[in-house]
Every structure is written in C-alpha cells, then in structure tokens.
Coordinates of C-alpha atoms in Angstrom, one line a residue:
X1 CA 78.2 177.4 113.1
X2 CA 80.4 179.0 110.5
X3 CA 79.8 178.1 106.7
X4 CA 83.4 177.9 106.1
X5 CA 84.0 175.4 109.2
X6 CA 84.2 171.8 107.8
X7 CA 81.0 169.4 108.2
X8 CA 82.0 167.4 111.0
X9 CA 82.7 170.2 113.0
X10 CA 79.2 171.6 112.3
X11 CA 77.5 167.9 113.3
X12 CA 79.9 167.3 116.7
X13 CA 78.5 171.5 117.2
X14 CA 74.9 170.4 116.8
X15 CA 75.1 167.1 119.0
X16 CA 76.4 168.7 121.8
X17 CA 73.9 171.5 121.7
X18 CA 70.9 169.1 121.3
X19 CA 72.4 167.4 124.5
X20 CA 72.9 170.2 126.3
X21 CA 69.4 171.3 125.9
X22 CA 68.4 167.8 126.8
X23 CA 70.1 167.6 130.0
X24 CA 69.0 171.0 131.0
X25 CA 65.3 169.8 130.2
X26 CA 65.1 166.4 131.4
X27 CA 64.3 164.9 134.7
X28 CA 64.2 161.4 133.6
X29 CA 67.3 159.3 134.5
X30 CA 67.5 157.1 131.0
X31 CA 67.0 160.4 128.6
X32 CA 69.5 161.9 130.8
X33 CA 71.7 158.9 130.1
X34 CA 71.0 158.8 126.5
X35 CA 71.8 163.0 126.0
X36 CA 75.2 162.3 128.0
X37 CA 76.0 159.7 125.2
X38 CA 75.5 162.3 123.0
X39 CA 77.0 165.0 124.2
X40 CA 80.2 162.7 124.8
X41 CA 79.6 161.3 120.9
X42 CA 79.9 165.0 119.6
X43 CA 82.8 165.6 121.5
X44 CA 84.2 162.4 120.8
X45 CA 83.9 163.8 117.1
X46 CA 85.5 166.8 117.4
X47 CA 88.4 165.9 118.9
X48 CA 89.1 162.8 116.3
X49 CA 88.7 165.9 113.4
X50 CA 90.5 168.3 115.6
X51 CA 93.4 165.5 116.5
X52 CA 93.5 167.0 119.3
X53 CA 94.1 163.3 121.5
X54 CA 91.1 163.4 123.7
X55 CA 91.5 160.9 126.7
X56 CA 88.7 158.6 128.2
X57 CA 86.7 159.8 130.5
X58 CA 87.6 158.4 134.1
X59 CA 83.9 157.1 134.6
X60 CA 83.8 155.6 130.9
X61 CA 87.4 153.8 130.6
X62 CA 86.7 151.7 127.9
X63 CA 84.9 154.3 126.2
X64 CA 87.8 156.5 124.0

C-alpha cells in the first residue's frame, strides 16, 4: 500500500490479501466460500475504481 494511492484502492488491496491468506489457511469448505467472496469483492472494487470493465466470472454469471 502506497500513501499516495487513493482509499479504495488501499481497501480492494487489503481484502484480497486477507482472502488470500484465508484460502491458503483454511480447510473448511464454507470459510473457503466466504474468503472467495471476498477476494472476488476486492477485485470487484478495484476494477469499478480502476474502470477497467471487469467481466463476470464464468462460474458466477449473475455476479458482475
């Protein structure tokens, strides 16, 4: 994390490392579902700051 970068791209930074730990931690199928969700929700956040036109996921379609 830079201080200069703006806020949401410091909070879509830290959710995807706090689900990447989780996954890499867990052996339990429902935390493993809840730190995808996350990990998707932080990227999900960059990419509306970034406008960079993310596309769904092919196993989430009505997820965006």
């Amino acid at each position: 994390m830079s201080a200069g970068d703006p806020q949401w791209l410091n909070i879509a930074r830290e959710l995807r490392a706090i689900a990447q730990t989780g996954l890499t931690f867990t052996a339990d199928r429902f935390d493993r579902q809840r730190y995808e969700r996350v990990r998707e929700t932080g990227c999900v956040d960059a990419g509306a700051g970034s406008a960079c036109g993310l596309r769904r996921h092919p196993r989430h379609p009505a997820r965006g």
